[in-house]
Structure formats: C-alpha cells, structure tokens
Coordinates of C-alpha atoms in Angstrom, one line a residue:
X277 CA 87.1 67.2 67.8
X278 CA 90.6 67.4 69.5
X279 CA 92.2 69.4 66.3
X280 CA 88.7 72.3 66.5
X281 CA 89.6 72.3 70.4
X282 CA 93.7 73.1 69.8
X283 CA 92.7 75.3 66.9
X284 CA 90.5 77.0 69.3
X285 CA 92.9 77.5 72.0
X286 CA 95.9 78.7 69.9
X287 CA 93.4 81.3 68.4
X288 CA 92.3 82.5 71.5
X289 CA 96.3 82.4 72.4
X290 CA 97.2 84.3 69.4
X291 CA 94.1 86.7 70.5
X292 CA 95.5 87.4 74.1
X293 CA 99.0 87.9 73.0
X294 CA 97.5 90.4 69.7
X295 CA 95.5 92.5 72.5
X296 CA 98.2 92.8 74.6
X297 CA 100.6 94.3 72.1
X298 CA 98.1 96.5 71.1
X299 CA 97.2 98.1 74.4
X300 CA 98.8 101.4 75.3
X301 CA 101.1 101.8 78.3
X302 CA 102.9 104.2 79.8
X303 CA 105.5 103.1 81.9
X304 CA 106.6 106.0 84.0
X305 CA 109.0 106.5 86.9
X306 CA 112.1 104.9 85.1
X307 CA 116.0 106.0 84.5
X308 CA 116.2 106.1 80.9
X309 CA 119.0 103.9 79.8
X310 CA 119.6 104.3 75.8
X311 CA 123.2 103.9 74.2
X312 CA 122.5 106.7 71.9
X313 CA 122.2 109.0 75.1
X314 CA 124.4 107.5 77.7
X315 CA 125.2 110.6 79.1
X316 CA 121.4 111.6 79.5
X317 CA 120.3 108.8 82.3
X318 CA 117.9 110.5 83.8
X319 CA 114.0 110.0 84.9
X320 CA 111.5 109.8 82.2
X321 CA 108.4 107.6 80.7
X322 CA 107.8 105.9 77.7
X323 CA 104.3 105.4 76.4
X324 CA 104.1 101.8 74.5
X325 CA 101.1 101.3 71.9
X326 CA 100.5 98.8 68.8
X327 CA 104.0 97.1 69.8
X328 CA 106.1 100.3 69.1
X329 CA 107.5 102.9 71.3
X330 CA 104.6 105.8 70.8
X331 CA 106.6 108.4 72.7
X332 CA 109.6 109.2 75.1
X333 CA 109.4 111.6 77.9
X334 CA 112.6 113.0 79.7
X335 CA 112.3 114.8 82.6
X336 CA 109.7 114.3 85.7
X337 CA 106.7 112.8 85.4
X338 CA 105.0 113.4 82.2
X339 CA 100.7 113.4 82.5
X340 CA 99.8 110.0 81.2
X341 CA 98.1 109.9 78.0
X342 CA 94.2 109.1 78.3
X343 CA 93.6 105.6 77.9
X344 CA 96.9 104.4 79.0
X345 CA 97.8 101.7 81.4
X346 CA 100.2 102.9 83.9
X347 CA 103.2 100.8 84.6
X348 CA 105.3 102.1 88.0
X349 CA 109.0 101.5 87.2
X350 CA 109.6 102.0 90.7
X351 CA 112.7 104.5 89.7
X352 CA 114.7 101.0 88.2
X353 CA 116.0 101.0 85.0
X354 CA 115.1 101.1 81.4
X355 CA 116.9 99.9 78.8
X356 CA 116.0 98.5 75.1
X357 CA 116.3 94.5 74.6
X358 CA 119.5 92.9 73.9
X359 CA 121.1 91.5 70.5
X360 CA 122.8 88.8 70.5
X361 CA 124.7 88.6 67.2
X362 CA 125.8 85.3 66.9
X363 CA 123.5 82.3 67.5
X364 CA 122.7 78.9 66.2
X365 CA 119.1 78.2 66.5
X366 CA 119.1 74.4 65.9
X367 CA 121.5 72.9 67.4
X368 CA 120.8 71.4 71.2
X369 CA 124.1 72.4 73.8
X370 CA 125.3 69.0 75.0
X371 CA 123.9 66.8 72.3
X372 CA 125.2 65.2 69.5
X373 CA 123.1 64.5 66.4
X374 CA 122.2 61.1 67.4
X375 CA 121.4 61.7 71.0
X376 CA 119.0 64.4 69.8
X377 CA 117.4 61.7 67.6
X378 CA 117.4 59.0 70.8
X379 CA 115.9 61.3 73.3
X380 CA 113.9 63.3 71.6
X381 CA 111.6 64.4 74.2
X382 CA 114.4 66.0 75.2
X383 CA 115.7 67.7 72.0
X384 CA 111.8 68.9 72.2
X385 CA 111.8 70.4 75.8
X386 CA 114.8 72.2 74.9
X387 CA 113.0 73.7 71.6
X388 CA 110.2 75.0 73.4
X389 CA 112.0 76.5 75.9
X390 CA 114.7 78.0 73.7
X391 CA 112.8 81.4 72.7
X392 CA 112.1 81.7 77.2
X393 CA 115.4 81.5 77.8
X394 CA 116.9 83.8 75.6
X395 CA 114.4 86.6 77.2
X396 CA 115.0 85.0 80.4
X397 CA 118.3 87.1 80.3
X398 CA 117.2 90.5 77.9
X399 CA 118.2 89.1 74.5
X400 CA 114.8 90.4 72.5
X401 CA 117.2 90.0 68.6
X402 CA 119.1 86.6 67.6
X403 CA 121.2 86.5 64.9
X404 CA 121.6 83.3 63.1
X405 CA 124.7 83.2 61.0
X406 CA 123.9 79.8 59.5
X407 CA 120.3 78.4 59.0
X408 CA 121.0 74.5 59.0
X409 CA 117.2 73.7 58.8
X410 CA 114.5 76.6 57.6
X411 CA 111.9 75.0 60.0
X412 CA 113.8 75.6 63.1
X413 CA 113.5 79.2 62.4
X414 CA 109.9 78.7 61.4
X415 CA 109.1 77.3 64.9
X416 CA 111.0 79.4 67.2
X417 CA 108.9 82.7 65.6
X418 CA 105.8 80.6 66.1
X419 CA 106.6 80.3 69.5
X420 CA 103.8 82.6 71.5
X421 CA 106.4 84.9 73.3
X422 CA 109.8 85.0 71.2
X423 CA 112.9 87.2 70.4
X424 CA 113.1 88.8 66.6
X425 CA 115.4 87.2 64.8
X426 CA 117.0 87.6 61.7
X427 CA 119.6 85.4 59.6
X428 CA 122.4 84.5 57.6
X429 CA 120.3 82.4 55.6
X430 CA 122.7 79.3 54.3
X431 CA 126.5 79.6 54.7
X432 CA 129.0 80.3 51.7
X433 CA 131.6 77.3 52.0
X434 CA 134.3 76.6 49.5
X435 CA 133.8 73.3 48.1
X436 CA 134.9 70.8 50.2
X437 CA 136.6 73.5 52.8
X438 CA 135.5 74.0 56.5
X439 CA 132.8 73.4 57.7
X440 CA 131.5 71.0 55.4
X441 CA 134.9 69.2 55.3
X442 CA 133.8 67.7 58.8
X443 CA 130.7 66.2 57.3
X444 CA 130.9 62.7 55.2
X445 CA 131.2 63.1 51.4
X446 CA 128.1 61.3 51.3
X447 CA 125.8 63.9 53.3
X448 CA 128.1 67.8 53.0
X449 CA 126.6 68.6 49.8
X450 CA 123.3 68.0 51.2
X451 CA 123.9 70.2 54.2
X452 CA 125.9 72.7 52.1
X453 CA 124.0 73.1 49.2
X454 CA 125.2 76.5 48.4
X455 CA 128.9 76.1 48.3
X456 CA 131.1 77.7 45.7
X457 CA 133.1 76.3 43.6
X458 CA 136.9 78.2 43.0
X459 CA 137.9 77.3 39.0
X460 CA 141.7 77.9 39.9
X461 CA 140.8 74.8 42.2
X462 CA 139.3 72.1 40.9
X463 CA 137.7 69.5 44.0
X464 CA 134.8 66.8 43.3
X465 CA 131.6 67.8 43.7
X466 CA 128.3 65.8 43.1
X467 CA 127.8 64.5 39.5
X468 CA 124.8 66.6 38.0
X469 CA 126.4 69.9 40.0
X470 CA 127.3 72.8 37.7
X471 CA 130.1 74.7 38.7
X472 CA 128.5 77.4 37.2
X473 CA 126.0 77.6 39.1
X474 CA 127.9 77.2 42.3
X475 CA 129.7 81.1 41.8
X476 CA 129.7 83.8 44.9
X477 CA 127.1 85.6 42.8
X478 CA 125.0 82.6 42.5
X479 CA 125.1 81.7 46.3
X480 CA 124.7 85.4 47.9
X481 CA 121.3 85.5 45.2
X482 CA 120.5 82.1 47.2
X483 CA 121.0 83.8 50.5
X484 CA 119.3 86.9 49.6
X485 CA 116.2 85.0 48.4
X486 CA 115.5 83.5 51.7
X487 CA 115.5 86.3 53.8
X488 CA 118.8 86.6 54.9
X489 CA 120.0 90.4 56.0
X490 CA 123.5 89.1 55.8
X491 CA 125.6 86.3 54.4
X492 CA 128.4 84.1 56.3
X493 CA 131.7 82.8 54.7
X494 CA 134.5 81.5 56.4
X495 CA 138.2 81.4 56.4
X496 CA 139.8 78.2 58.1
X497 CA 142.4 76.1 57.3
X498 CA 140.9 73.3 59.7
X499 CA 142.5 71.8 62.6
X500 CA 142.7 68.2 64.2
X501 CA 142.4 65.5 61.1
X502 CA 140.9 68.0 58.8
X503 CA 143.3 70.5 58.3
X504 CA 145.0 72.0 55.2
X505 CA 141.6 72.6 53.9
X506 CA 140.8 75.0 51.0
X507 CA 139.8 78.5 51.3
X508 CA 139.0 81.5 49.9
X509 CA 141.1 83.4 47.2
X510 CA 141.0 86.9 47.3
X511 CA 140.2 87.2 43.6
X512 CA 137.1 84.7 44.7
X513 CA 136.4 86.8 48.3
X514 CA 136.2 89.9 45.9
X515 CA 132.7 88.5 44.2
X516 CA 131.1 87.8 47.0
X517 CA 132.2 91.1 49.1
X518 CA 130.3 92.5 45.3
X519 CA 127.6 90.5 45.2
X520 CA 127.1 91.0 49.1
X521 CA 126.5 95.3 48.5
X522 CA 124.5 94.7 45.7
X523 CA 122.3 92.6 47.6
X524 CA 122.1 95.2 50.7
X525 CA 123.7 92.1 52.7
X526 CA 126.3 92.4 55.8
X527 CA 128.9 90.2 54.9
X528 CA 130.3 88.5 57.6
X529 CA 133.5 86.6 58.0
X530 CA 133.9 83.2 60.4
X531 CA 138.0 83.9 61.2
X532 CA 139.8 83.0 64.6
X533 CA 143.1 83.5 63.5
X534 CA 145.6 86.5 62.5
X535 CA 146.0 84.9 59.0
X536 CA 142.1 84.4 58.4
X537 CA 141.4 88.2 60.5
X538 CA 144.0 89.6 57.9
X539 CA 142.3 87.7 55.3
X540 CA 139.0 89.5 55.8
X541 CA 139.7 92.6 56.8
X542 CA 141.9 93.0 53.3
X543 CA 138.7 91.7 51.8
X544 CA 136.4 94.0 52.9
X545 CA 134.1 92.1 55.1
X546 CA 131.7 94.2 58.0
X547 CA 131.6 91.3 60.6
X548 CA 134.7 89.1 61.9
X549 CA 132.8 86.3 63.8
X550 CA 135.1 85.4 66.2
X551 CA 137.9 86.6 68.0
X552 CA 141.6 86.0 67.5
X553 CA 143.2 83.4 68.9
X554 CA 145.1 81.6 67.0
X555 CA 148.4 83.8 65.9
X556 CA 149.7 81.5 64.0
X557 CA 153.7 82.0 64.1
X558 CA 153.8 85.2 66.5
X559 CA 155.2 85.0 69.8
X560 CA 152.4 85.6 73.0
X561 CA 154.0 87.9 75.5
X562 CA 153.4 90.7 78.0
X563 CA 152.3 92.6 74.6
X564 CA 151.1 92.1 71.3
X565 CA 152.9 92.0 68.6
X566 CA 153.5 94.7 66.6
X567 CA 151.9 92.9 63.0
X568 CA 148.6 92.3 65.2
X569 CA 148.5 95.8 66.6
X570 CA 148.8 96.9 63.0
X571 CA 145.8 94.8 61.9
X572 CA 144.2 95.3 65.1
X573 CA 144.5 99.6 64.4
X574 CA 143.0 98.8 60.8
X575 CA 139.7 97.0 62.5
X576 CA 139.3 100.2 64.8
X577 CA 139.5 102.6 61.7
X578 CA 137.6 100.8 59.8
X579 CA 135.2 100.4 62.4
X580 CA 134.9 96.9 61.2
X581 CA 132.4 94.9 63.2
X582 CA 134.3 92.2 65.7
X583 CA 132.7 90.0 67.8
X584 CA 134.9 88.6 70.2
X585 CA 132.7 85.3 71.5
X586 CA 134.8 84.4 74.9
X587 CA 132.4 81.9 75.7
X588 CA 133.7 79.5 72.4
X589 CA 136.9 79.5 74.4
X590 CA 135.3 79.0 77.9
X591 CA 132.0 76.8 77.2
X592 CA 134.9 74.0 76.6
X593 CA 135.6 74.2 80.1
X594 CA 132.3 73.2 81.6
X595 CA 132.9 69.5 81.5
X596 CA 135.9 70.2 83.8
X597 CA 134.8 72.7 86.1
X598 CA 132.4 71.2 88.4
X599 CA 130.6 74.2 89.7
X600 CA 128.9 75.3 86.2
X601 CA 126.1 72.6 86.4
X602 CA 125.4 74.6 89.7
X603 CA 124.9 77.8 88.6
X604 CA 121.7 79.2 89.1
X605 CA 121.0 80.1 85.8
X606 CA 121.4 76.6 84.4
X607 CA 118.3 75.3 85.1
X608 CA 116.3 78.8 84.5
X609 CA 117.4 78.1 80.9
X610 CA 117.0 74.5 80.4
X611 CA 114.4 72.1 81.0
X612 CA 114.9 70.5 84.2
X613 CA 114.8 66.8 82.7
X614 CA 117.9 68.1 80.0
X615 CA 119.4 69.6 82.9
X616 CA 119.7 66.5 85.1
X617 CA 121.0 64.2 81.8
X618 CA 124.1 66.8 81.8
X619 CA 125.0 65.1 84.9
X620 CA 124.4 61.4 83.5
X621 CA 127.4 59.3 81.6
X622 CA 125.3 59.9 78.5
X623 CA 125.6 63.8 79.1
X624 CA 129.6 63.8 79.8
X625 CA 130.2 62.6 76.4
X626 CA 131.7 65.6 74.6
X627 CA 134.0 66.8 77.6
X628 CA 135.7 62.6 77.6
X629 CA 136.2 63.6 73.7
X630 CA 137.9 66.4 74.5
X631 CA 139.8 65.0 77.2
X632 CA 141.0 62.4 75.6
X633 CA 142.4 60.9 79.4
X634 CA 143.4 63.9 80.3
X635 CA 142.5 65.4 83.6
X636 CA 140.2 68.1 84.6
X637 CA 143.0 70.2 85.8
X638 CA 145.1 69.6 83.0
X639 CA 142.2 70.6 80.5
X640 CA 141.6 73.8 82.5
X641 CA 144.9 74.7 81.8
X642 CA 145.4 73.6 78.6
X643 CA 142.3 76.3 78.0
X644 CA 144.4 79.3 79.5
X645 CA 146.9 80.4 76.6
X646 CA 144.2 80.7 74.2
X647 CA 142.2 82.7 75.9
X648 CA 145.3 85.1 77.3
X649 CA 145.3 85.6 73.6
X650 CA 141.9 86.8 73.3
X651 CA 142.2 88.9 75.9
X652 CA 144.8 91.0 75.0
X653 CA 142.9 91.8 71.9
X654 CA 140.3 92.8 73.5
X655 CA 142.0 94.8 75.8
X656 CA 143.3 96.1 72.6
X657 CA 140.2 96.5 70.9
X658 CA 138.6 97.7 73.4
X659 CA 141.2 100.7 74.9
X660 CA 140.4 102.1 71.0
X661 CA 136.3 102.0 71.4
X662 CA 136.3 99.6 68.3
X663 CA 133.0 98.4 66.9
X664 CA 132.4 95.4 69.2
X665 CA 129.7 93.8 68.4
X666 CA 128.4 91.5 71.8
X667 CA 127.9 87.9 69.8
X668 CA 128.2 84.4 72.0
X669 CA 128.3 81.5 68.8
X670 CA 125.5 79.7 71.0
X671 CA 126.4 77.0 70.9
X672 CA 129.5 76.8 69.4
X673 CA 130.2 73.3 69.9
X674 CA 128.5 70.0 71.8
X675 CA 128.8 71.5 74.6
X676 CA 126.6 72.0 78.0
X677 CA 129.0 75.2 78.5
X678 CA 127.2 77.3 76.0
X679 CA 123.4 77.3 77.0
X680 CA 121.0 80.2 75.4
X681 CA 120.6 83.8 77.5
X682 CA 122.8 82.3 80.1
X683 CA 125.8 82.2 77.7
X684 CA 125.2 85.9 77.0
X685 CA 125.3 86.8 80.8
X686 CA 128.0 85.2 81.3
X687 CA 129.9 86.7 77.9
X688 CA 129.3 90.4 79.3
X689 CA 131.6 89.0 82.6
X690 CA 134.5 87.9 80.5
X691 CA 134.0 90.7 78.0
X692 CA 134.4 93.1 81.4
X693 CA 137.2 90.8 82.5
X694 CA 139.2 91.7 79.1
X695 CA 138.8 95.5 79.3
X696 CA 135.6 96.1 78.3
X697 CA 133.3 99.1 80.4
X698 CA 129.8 98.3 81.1
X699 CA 128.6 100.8 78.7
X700 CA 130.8 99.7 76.3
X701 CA 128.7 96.0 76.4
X702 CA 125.8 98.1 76.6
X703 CA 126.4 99.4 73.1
X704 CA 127.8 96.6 71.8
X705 CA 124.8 94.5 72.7
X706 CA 122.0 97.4 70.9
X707 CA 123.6 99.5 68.9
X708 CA 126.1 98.5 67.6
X709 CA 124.8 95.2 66.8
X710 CA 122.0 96.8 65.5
X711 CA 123.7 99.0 62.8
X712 CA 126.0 96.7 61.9
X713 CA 122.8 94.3 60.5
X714 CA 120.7 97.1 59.5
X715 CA 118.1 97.1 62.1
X716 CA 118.9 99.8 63.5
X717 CA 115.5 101.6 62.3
X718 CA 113.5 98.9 64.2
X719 CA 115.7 98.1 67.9
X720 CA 118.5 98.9 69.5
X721 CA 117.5 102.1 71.4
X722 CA 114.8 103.4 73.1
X723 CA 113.9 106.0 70.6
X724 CA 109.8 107.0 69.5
X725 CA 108.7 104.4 66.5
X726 CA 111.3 101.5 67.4
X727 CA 109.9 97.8 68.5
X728 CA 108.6 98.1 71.9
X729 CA 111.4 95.5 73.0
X730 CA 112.6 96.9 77.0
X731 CA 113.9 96.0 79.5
X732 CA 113.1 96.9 83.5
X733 CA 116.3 96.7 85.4
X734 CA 116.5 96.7 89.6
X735 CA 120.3 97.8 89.2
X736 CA 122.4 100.2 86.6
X737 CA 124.1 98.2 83.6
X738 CA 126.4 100.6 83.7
X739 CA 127.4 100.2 87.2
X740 CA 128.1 96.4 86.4
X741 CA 127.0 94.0 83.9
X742 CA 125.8 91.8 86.6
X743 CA 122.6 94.0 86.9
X744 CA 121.2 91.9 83.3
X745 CA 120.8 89.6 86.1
X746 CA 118.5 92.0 87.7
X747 CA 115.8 92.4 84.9
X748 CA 112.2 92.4 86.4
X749 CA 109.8 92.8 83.6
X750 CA 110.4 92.8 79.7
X751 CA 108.2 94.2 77.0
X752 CA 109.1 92.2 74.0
X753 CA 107.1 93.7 70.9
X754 CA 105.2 95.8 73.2
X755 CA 103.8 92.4 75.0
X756 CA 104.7 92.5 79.0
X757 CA 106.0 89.4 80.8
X758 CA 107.4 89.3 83.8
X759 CA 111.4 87.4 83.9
X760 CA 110.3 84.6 86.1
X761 CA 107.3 83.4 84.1
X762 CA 109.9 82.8 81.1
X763 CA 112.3 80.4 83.4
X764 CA 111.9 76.3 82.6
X765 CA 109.7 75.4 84.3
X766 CA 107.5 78.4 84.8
X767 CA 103.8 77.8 83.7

C-alpha cells in the first residue's frame, strides 16, 4: 500500500513539473542580457513554451501571444542560466569517504539538496569531468527540479599515474578501470588485464559509449609522497587527441603547472582544467616571465579553452578563515544539520591535515604565493579576451571551502579580482562554456529554440558580479521557481 501511495505521488510530481514546462509564458518587461548581444541590452520579452525559448522580442512591449501567461519582469534583468564547467557530482565538501559512510544521513541531505543549490546561485549546466559512480549522475537528473548536466564519462589515467596513484593498489584499478597502459613503460597492472585493451583508442570508445561529450586526461607529476609519477608521452597524448575528434569528444586536460599547460597545449587539447600555478623553475616577480607569456600568447591564439578555478586555491583557506562558515550563503546551500557538523571536531578534520600544527595565520599565508601566481595569468589571460571558460572543480578537495552554487558566486569575485570584467564572466560562464562542449545549440544564450533555462536578475551582471546574488526567479527547462524555494531548508 505504501509503494502504490509513493508511486502515486511521484506521478502526480512528475505530472505538475511536465505541465509546467509545457505552459506558455511570456515574460515581458525585462533588459535582455545575452552574451551574443552584449551591446544590445535593451527592453524586450521572451515567450517560453514546451521548455524552449518560442520567441524573442526586442524593443517595447510586444502584444502577448494568446494563451500565454504573463510574467512582469518588473524592468530587472534577463539573462540565460549559468555553466559551470567543472564539477564533481559525488563527492560531499568536507567529508572524507568514511565520514560519508558514518553519517550517512548526512551524505543524503547533502545529495538531495545538491541539484537546489546549484540553481540557488544561476548554474542551470554542470559539467562533470570525471564520473566516479554512474548512479550519482542517475540521481541528481532524477531529482524533480535539477540543472542539465553533461560528462566526462570515466577519466583517462596512465597506469599507476595521478590520480589513481593516491588510491591503494588493491582498490585504483577498480576505480580507474579505464586507464591506459604506455608500452615504452611497462608498470603492474591486474593479472587478467590486457594491455591491449587498455590503449587511448580503447578508453576514449569507453568514454564515448557512456555518454560522455568529452573525455579528461591529466598531466601531473604528483606532489607530497606521491610524486615522480608517470605521465603522458606525447607519442601516447597523440592517440587520444585522434581518437578524441573521431569521437566528436572535447578533450580536456587536468594541468596546474607551466610544464603540464606546455604539455597540453603542444598536444592539442580544447580545455586546460586548471589554472597555472605551479611554474616550476621560473622566478615570480612584478611580471611574468617571458617563457609563460609565450605559452600564455599561444592559449589566446588558439583560443584554447582555460579555466582558471581560483576557488581550488582559496577553498583551502576555509578551515583558517573564521568568517566563511558565516557567510550567508553557506547554509542556503547546505543542509542545516551538515552545516552545523562543519563547526564540530569531526568537521575540522581536513583543515588539521593540512595544518599539520601550523597556525591559521601562517596557513593563510602560506596560501598567498600561489595564488599571486594565478593571478597574474589571469590578468594575462584576461587583458587578451582569451577563451575563459568560468569552471570551480567543486569540490576540488575535502574541503567545506568549496560548497556547490556558492563556490561559483564566489569564483566570479576572484575571477573580477584578477582582471576579469563582468561581461567577460558573463561569457565565460554561457558561451563560452557552451561552445567549448558543444552545447551551444541547446543553452548558453537567450536565442528562439534554446532550453528555456533564465535567469531574473534585480541588478546588472555587468555592472558587478555580485548581482548573481540578486536572481529572483529562474526558469530551468522552461519550469519557474522562485530562488528562495530552492535554499536548504525551503519546503
């Protein structure tokens, strides 16, 4: 009786959210706010019907079509949903693997919320670069109200080479089960493997199979006790960047360094996950040096996708700062019971790791010379109109400091910090994103047949990036929610 009564309910759920995205809207009285037309802001309507964007009206106010619901915009802005490039869907900020397992109610709060909070803040497009568990991806798109999201599928590791290198011999191959094997370097794999069947060929046909509209690799030598790990030759690199357009795949390139950004960019790849950081041997000064200007020029002309991901650096430095756990936003994007265990013993854990005894001023300025790295090549980067593409690597680590939709508001700030204009993180978060993992047909502007995925804004983006904070009502696949009804919490 209780399975006909939930069966019932989550039909009559799927019902209410079908009828919604089928009814026609017309939301009128708007400043039209499209990167493909930024210097076109101007009044206009937008007629919304079976989830898509019927129609675009610039100009004063259009007659509305017969049968339409009218929406008054109230003269704020409209914009098309976010993309946040650079996500990782299963993991839980804050906990490890076996505190997810020991509190699971928690782990599950977090879950449910997860797809809320990332359209708490505008992102309607994730991007998971490396699907660690299939059904994670499964559930969050089950979930009633969620983002689009597209993937990576698996990632591409070298045998034995980052970032399977940090798991136990007895559970990487599990994890990594589409790793390549490199013949001029021989490393144990499982008995019953094949290298053959382990080739960049083999593992991009893997990735294309399940879905993926782009593959990952990496290039990292490893740090702390795993370090001097394999990588990618460029004979090797070659097959995959082959396989990769044969497939229609973005290939995209996990590098935070000048030696692993060189590496890629020789190689051909679309997408350098990461910023740079690590130089290596250069010298930091008052300006860069001239070998990273060089490669730095060859990103711009090549209009290589580069997604500089701030936070990775900064999201460290929540465990030391003591007014991040009371930022507002905090608990809009996590449950509040997750929320309070931040502030327990239990929930310090990863920032006494990384302290090592160390105190929380001398962390916070142990953080500074990486990121004065960073953002001189984004200054850099961003002085030339490169191709950024706005990505956060959410979460990138254990950390509390990297929470979902939060971590993207708080990205645009120390993107704008490092050079960046307000448009610019306007196009890099639509898009640019978009073209650079061929969506662009489907989202990233507000243009007549895209996904009805917008945006209602009380302030200008362009003015500052702190009006995402602003956002009042989103259509997410032509379904309307107002922001406060996603927060935690929110019925």
């Amino acid at each position: 009786m209780k399975f006909a009564v939930l069966s019932i309910a989550l039909l009559a759920s799927a019902l209410q959210v079908s009828d919604a995205a089928a009814e026609a809207v017309w939301i009128t009285n708007v400043k039209l706010v499209s990167p493909e037309q930024l210097d076109r802001i101007e009044p206009g309507s937008v007629l919304v019907r079976d989830g898509r964007i019927a129609a675009v009206h610039r100009g004063p106010e259009a007659r509305m079509p017969a049968g339409a619901r009218r929406v008054d915009g109230k003269g704020y802005y409209l914009t098309p949903g976010l993309i946040d490039s650079h996500v990782h869907l299963h993991a839980v900020p804050g906990m490890s693997i076996e505190q997810a397992k020991e509190e699971p109610q928690l782990a599950e709060s977090y879950q449910r919320q997860l797809p809320r909070s990332f359209l708490y803040y505008g992102y309607t497009t994730v991007v998971d670069l490396a699907v660690a568990d299939e059904k994670v991806i499964e559930r969050f798109r089950a979930a009633p109200l969620h983002p689009e999201v597209i993937h990576c599928g698996q990632p591409l590791p070298i045998a034995n080479g980052y970032p399977m290198s940090f798991i136990s011999r007895a559970s990487r191959f599990a994890l990594f089960p589409i790793y390549v094997v490199d013949p001029a370097r021989p490393t144990p794999i499982p008995p019953g493997d094949r290298p053959e069947d382990h080739t960049p060929q083999a593992g991009v046909a893997r990735v294309k199979a399940a879905g993926a509209s782009c593959v990952k690799t990496h290039f990292e030598r490893g740090f702390g006790a795993e370090r001097n790990l394999p990588v990618w030759s460029p004979e090797l690199f070659a097959e995959v960047r082959a396989a990769a357009s044969a497939n229609r795949l973005a290939l995209v390139t996990h590098a935070n360094s000048f030696e692993g950004q060189r590496f890629a960019v020789d190689g051909g790849a679309d997408v350098l996950a990461h910023g740079m950081w690590h130089w290596g041997a250069l010298k930091a000064g008052a300006e860069l040096p001239g070998e990273i200007r060089q490669l730095l020029d060859r990103i711009v002309a090549r209009k290589t996708g580069y997604q500089p991901t701030m936070r990775v650096l900064v999201g460290l430095d929540a465990y030391f700062d003591k007014g991040y756990l009371r930022h507002p936003g905090v608990r809009k994007v996590v449950p509040k019971a997750l929320a309070d265990w931040y502030e327990t013993p239990g929930g310090k854990w990863f920032g006494k790791e990384l302290a090592e005894g160390a105190s929380d001023e001398e962390m916070l300025e142990s953080g500074k010379e990486p990121l004065r790295r960073l953002r001189q090549v984004v200054a850099y980067l961003a002085a030339r109109d490169a191709n950024i593409l706005f990505a956060t690597d959410t979460p990138s680590s254990p950390s509390y400091g990297n929470l979902p939709g939060l971590n993207g508001y708080l990205e645009m700030q120390h993107l704008v910090e490092a050079g960046l204009t307000p448009s610019q993180v306007l196009r890099a978060a639509t898009i640019n994103n978009a073209r650079a993992f061929g969506i662009q047909d489907r989202v990233g502007t507000i243009e007549t047949g895209k996904r009805a995925n917008l945006l209602l804004l009380k302030e200008s983006p362009l003015a500052s990036v702190k009006a995402w904070d602003s956002i009042v009502t989103l259509w997410v696949g032509g379904r309307q929610v107002d922001r406060e009804q996603l927060a935690a919490g929110a019925p």
